[in-house]
Short mmCIF file of C-alpha atoms and ligand atoms in Angstrom, two decimals:
data_model
loop_
_atom_site.label_atom_id
_atom_site.label_comp_id
_atom_site.label_asym_id
_atom_site.label_seq_id
_atom_site.Cartn_x
_atom_site.Cartn_y
_atom_site.Cartn_z
CA UNK O 649 13.65 1.87 56.25
CA UNK O 650 16.44 3.75 54.21
CA UNK O 651 18.99 2.19 52.11
CA UNK O 652 22.47 2.52 52.87
CA UNK O 653 25.86 2.81 51.38
CA UNK O 654 27.72 0.48 54.00
CA UNK O 655 26.86 -2.27 56.95
CA UNK O 656 26.37 -0.78 60.27
CA UNK O 657 30.22 -2.68 61.75
CA UNK O 658 31.31 -0.24 64.70
CA UNK O 659 34.71 -0.26 63.21
CA UNK O 660 33.64 -0.58 59.78
CA UNK O 661 32.96 2.66 57.41
CA UNK O 662 30.44 5.15 58.47
CA UNK O 663 27.22 4.89 57.36
CA UNK O 664 25.62 6.96 54.79
CA UNK O 665 22.43 7.03 52.52
CA UNK O 666 22.66 6.18 48.88
CA UNK O 667 24.14 8.96 46.77
CA UNK O 668 24.93 10.66 49.88
CA UNK O 669 27.57 13.40 48.69
CA UNK O 670 30.09 12.87 52.18
CA UNK O 671 30.61 9.66 50.08
CA UNK O 672 33.05 11.55 47.95
CA UNK O 673 35.19 12.51 51.27
CA UNK O 674 35.13 9.15 52.78
CA UNK O 675 36.71 7.84 48.86
CA UNK O 676 39.01 11.06 48.64
CA UNK O 677 41.99 8.70 48.38
CA UNK O 678 40.35 6.59 45.46
CA UNK O 679 39.87 9.22 42.54
CA UNK O 680 43.33 8.89 41.04
CA UNK O 681 44.22 5.11 41.59
CA UNK O 682 43.41 3.92 38.28
CA UNK O 683 42.90 0.15 39.58
CA UNK O 684 40.53 2.22 42.57
CA UNK O 685 37.13 2.63 43.69
CA UNK O 686 36.65 4.78 40.76
CA UNK O 687 38.37 3.49 37.93
CA UNK O 688 35.38 3.05 35.51
CA UNK O 689 35.24 6.68 36.12
CA UNK O 690 38.53 6.72 34.51
CA UNK O 691 37.65 4.82 31.47
CA UNK O 692 34.08 7.06 30.86
CA UNK O 693 36.28 10.47 31.15
CA UNK O 694 38.39 8.90 28.05
CA UNK O 695 35.44 8.19 25.71
CA UNK O 696 33.88 11.53 27.07
CA UNK O 697 36.63 13.62 25.81
CA UNK O 698 36.69 11.60 22.58
CA UNK O 699 33.10 13.67 21.95
CA UNK O 700 34.73 16.81 22.66
CA UNK O 701 35.94 18.53 19.41
CA UNK O 702 39.24 20.66 19.20
CA UNK O 703 38.87 24.06 20.66
CA UNK O 704 37.98 26.29 17.62
CA UNK O 705 39.26 29.84 19.26
CA UNK O 706 41.80 30.91 21.37
CA UNK O 707 40.45 31.11 25.15
CA UNK O 708 37.85 28.59 24.61
CA UNK O 709 36.11 27.50 27.77
CA UNK O 710 35.24 24.02 28.66
CA UNK O 711 32.72 24.12 31.65
CA UNK O 712 33.09 20.45 33.93
CA UNK O 713 30.11 20.37 35.60
CA UNK O 714 29.89 17.62 38.57
CA UNK O 715 33.78 17.61 37.91
CA UNK O 716 34.62 15.75 41.00
CA UNK O 717 38.99 14.99 41.27
CA UNK O 718 39.25 16.64 37.51
CA UNK O 719 39.63 12.89 35.98
CA UNK O 720 38.85 14.33 32.59
CA UNK O 721 41.90 16.48 32.62
CA UNK O 722 44.41 14.81 31.25
CA UNK O 723 42.07 13.69 27.56
CA UNK O 724 41.53 17.07 27.33
CA UNK O 725 45.25 17.88 26.66
CA UNK O 726 46.34 19.23 23.42
CA UNK O 727 42.36 20.10 22.82
CA UNK O 728 43.11 24.10 23.63
CA UNK O 729 40.39 24.66 26.43
CA UNK O 730 40.31 26.11 29.91
CA UNK O 731 38.93 23.63 32.13
CA UNK O 732 36.81 24.93 34.40
CA UNK O 733 35.15 22.56 37.10
CA UNK O 734 31.98 22.74 38.94
CA UNK O 735 31.43 20.77 42.04
CA UNK O 736 29.75 20.19 45.64
CA UNK O 737 32.75 18.33 46.97
CA UNK O 738 35.51 20.18 48.04
CA UNK O 739 37.97 17.85 48.76
CA UNK O 740 36.96 16.45 45.03
CA UNK O 741 38.13 20.11 44.10
CA UNK O 742 41.30 20.31 46.00
CA UNK O 743 42.77 17.46 43.86
CA UNK O 744 40.92 18.75 40.48
CA UNK O 745 43.18 22.06 41.23
CA UNK O 746 46.12 19.55 41.65
CA UNK O 747 45.41 18.83 37.71
CA UNK O 748 45.51 22.06 36.19
CA UNK O 749 41.44 22.26 36.51
CA UNK O 750 40.18 25.95 37.50
CA UNK O 751 37.75 24.66 40.58
CA UNK O 752 34.85 26.52 41.27
CA UNK O 753 32.60 25.09 44.67
CA UNK O 754 28.86 25.45 43.61
CA UNK O 755 25.85 23.24 42.53
CA UNK O 756 25.32 21.97 39.14
CA UNK O 757 21.62 23.46 39.14
CA UNK O 758 22.58 26.47 40.27
CA UNK O 759 26.29 27.29 38.82
CA UNK O 760 27.74 30.58 39.47
CA UNK O 761 28.98 31.35 35.97
CA UNK O 762 27.69 33.38 33.24
CA UNK O 763 24.73 33.26 30.39
CA UNK O 764 26.95 31.84 26.92
CA UNK O 765 30.30 31.77 28.65
CA UNK O 766 30.93 27.71 27.41
CA UNK O 767 32.02 26.49 24.28
CA UNK O 768 31.55 22.80 25.38
CA UNK O 769 29.35 21.79 28.63
CA UNK O 770 30.39 18.23 30.33
CA UNK O 771 28.15 16.33 32.61
CA UNK O 772 30.15 13.15 33.15
CA UNK O 773 28.35 10.71 35.59
CA UNK O 774 26.65 13.41 37.18
CA UNK O 775 22.87 13.65 36.36
CA UNK O 776 22.13 10.27 38.10
CA UNK O 777 23.12 12.00 41.08
CA UNK O 778 21.03 15.35 41.18
CA UNK O 779 17.43 14.64 42.43
CA UNK O 780 16.40 17.82 40.38
CA UNK O 781 18.33 16.88 37.27
CA UNK O 782 16.75 18.80 34.72
CA UNK O 783 17.52 21.66 36.73
CA UNK O 784 21.12 20.79 35.65
CA UNK O 785 20.24 19.94 32.54
CA UNK O 786 18.79 23.69 32.30
CA UNK O 787 21.80 24.97 33.67
CA UNK O 788 24.22 22.83 30.89
CA UNK O 789 22.58 24.82 28.04
CA UNK O 790 22.18 28.08 29.73
CA UNK O 791 26.00 28.17 29.72
CA UNK O 792 26.75 26.91 25.92
CA UNK O 793 27.17 29.82 23.71
CA UNK O 794 25.31 28.95 20.19
CA UNK O 795 27.44 26.61 18.55
CA UNK O 796 28.46 24.98 21.63
CA UNK O 797 28.75 21.47 22.48
CA UNK O 798 26.92 19.65 25.16
CA UNK O 799 28.56 15.74 26.09
CA UNK O 800 27.34 13.84 28.89
CA UNK O 801 26.87 10.36 30.05
CA UNK O 802 24.97 8.53 32.67
CA UNK O 803 22.52 6.01 33.38
CA UNK O 804 19.32 5.27 31.99
CA UNK O 805 15.94 4.79 34.15
CA UNK O 806 15.14 1.31 33.58
CA UNK O 807 15.07 -1.81 35.30
CA UNK O 808 17.75 -3.30 33.20
CA UNK O 809 20.02 -0.15 34.50
CA UNK O 810 19.67 -0.72 38.20
CA UNK O 811 19.76 -4.16 37.74
CA UNK O 812 23.10 -4.01 36.12
CA UNK O 813 25.09 -0.80 38.28
CA UNK O 814 23.34 -1.29 41.15
CA UNK O 815 22.62 -5.05 42.13
CA UNK O 816 25.55 -6.59 40.07
CA UNK O 817 28.05 -3.45 39.45
CA UNK O 818 28.43 -2.64 43.60
CA UNK O 819 29.19 -6.59 44.40
CA UNK O 820 32.50 -5.78 42.11
CA UNK O 821 35.18 -3.48 41.99
CA UNK O 822 33.67 -1.16 39.49
CA UNK O 823 31.49 0.97 41.32
CA UNK O 824 31.43 1.89 45.22
CA UNK O 825 28.90 0.43 47.21
CA UNK O 826 25.59 2.91 48.05
CA UNK O 827 27.11 5.52 45.40
CA UNK O 828 24.11 5.04 43.42
CA UNK O 829 19.61 6.01 44.29
CA UNK O 830 18.72 3.96 41.29
CA UNK O 831 15.64 6.11 42.38
CA UNK O 832 17.66 9.04 40.90
CA UNK O 833 18.41 7.45 37.20
CA UNK O 834 17.92 9.32 34.30
CA UNK O 835 14.82 8.41 31.84
CA UNK O 836 16.86 8.98 28.13
CA UNK O 837 13.70 10.74 26.30
CA UNK O 838 13.30 13.15 29.11
CA UNK O 839 16.53 14.00 28.61
CA UNK O 840 16.30 14.65 25.09
CA UNK O 841 13.09 16.29 25.47
CA UNK O 842 14.43 18.86 28.48
CA UNK O 843 17.47 19.50 26.40
CA UNK O 844 15.42 20.38 23.39
CA UNK O 845 13.40 22.78 25.26
CA UNK O 846 16.52 24.55 26.12
CA UNK O 847 18.15 24.51 22.62
CA UNK O 848 20.13 21.66 22.23
CA UNK O 849 19.60 18.92 20.10
CA UNK O 850 20.82 15.80 21.96
CA UNK O 851 21.88 12.25 20.37
CA UNK O 852 22.33 9.55 22.15
CA UNK O 853 24.28 5.83 22.30
CA UNK O 854 24.73 3.39 24.84
CA UNK O 855 27.95 2.32 25.78
CA UNK O 856 29.50 -0.07 27.70
CA UNK O 857 33.25 -1.70 28.81
CA UNK O 858 34.62 -3.74 26.57
CA UNK O 859 33.62 -7.09 27.84
CA UNK O 860 37.13 -8.74 27.06
CA UNK O 861 38.99 -5.66 28.77
CA UNK O 862 36.70 -5.77 31.86
CA UNK O 863 37.26 -9.21 32.49
CA UNK O 864 41.07 -9.19 32.43
CA UNK O 865 41.11 -5.77 34.51
CA UNK O 866 39.04 -7.84 37.63
CA UNK O 867 41.60 -10.94 37.10
CA UNK O 868 44.42 -8.48 37.40
CA UNK O 869 42.11 -7.06 40.89
CA UNK O 870 41.65 -10.41 42.19
CA UNK O 871 45.63 -11.54 41.73
CA UNK O 872 46.31 -8.15 42.97
CA UNK O 873 44.25 -8.63 46.08
CA UNK O 874 46.07 -11.94 46.60
CA UNK O 875 49.41 -10.40 46.01
CA UNK O 876 49.29 -7.89 49.07
CA UNK O 877 47.97 -4.99 46.83
CA UNK O 878 50.58 -4.95 43.84
CA UNK O 879 49.48 -2.45 41.18
CA UNK O 880 47.89 -4.49 38.28
CA UNK O 881 49.36 -3.81 34.88
CA UNK O 882 47.95 -3.74 31.68
CA UNK O 883 45.49 -1.17 29.81
CA UNK O 884 42.10 -0.16 31.21
CA UNK O 885 39.30 -1.36 29.52
CA UNK O 886 37.86 0.50 26.66
CA UNK O 887 34.70 1.89 27.02
CA UNK O 888 32.68 0.91 23.61
CA UNK O 889 29.57 1.41 22.05
CA UNK O 890 26.57 -0.75 22.18
CA UNK O 891 22.65 -1.04 20.66
CA UNK O 892 20.92 -0.21 23.49
CA UNK O 893 20.62 2.96 25.95
CA UNK O 894 19.14 0.88 28.51
CA UNK O 895 21.97 0.98 31.22
CA UNK O 896 24.93 3.65 30.46
CA UNK O 897 24.39 5.98 27.51
CA UNK O 898 26.51 9.00 26.05
CA UNK O 899 24.80 12.36 24.96
CA UNK O 900 26.48 14.83 22.51
CA UNK O 901 24.43 18.00 21.19
CA UNK O 902 25.03 21.18 19.98
CA UNK O 903 23.50 24.21 21.14
CA UNK O 904 21.06 26.45 18.59
CA UNK O 905 22.44 29.93 17.73
C1 SAM A 1101 30.25 9.91 40.07
S1 SAM A 1101 31.20 11.52 40.49
C2 SAM A 1101 31.44 12.07 38.80
C3 SAM A 1101 32.87 12.80 38.93
C4 SAM A 1101 33.23 13.35 37.17
N1 SAM A 1101 32.49 13.75 36.84
C5 SAM A 1101 34.15 11.93 36.56
O1 SAM A 1101 33.33 11.14 36.10
O2 SAM A 1101 35.45 11.69 36.78
C6 SAM A 1101 29.71 12.53 40.94
C7 SAM A 1101 30.65 14.00 41.14
O3 SAM A 1101 29.34 15.00 40.74
C8 SAM A 1101 29.29 15.73 41.95
N2 SAM A 1101 27.72 16.12 42.64
C9 SAM A 1101 26.76 15.40 42.83
N3 SAM A 1101 26.30 16.26 42.93
C10 SAM A 1101 26.09 17.36 42.25
C11 SAM A 1101 25.79 18.76 42.53
N4 SAM A 1101 24.51 19.12 42.38
N5 SAM A 1101 26.24 19.74 41.69
C12 SAM A 1101 27.28 19.36 41.61
N6 SAM A 1101 28.41 18.74 41.92
C13 SAM A 1101 27.43 17.17 42.26
C14 SAM A 1101 29.72 14.65 43.06
O4 SAM A 1101 30.55 15.34 44.28
C15 SAM A 1101 30.63 13.79 42.52
O5 SAM A 1101 32.32 14.18 42.38
#
């Protein structure tokens, strides 16, 4: 029997298999709600953008693979890039365009952009959604010009990641239920080897939400749900480095000349 995204109550949300891209259409109204179902993607986008260096030339291009609704855009402000976003999901791309992203509807495993066009390629929370993720890595590396920078974050293919990111996180308001298929999680060593094969020396570090900030955020969420949906105020939890890459990790690498 296939695992599904939601219980099949007749009047409830439609039942979709895990990692079905149509979930992003059903959740389209959540992307830009800071306390919504995609809240953690906002925190991760800020942490990913911190790995992006300021552009070193006019017209520098950043290609954002699996850009979703363009949550990276505000964190790139002032860095000097043209921000091109590639995604399968049209409802997300419409919102990305509203936030200044130049959008391309397409598959990260066959990107309709030329070799070496990008100064930076970002693949945030994408690879764990792509069954043929090594193909998406090959595309990311192909798009980079020599000296260009790859930044990414994803979930590791470990029992701990399956426990934390699926069994626990899906019971909290941090991760939509059914959004991940744990069978697609990305082995960190294989990822480094794939990048090396395509000329990118990828360095990894584990990341996690800062515990105090996360607990305060969860508390605000609970209080808000008890007061008929008042918007919680307060700083979003920060994403901080952690010693282990066993659950969530970031990667940064430079394309060889
Ligand atoms: C978890 S969201 C991350 C979105 C964005 N990177 C962020 O961090 O806010 C995953 C995104 O990847 C997109 N996606 C999944 N598979 C894809 C593929 N093969 N090619 C392009 N986009 C894909 C989905 O449509 C969704 O927008």
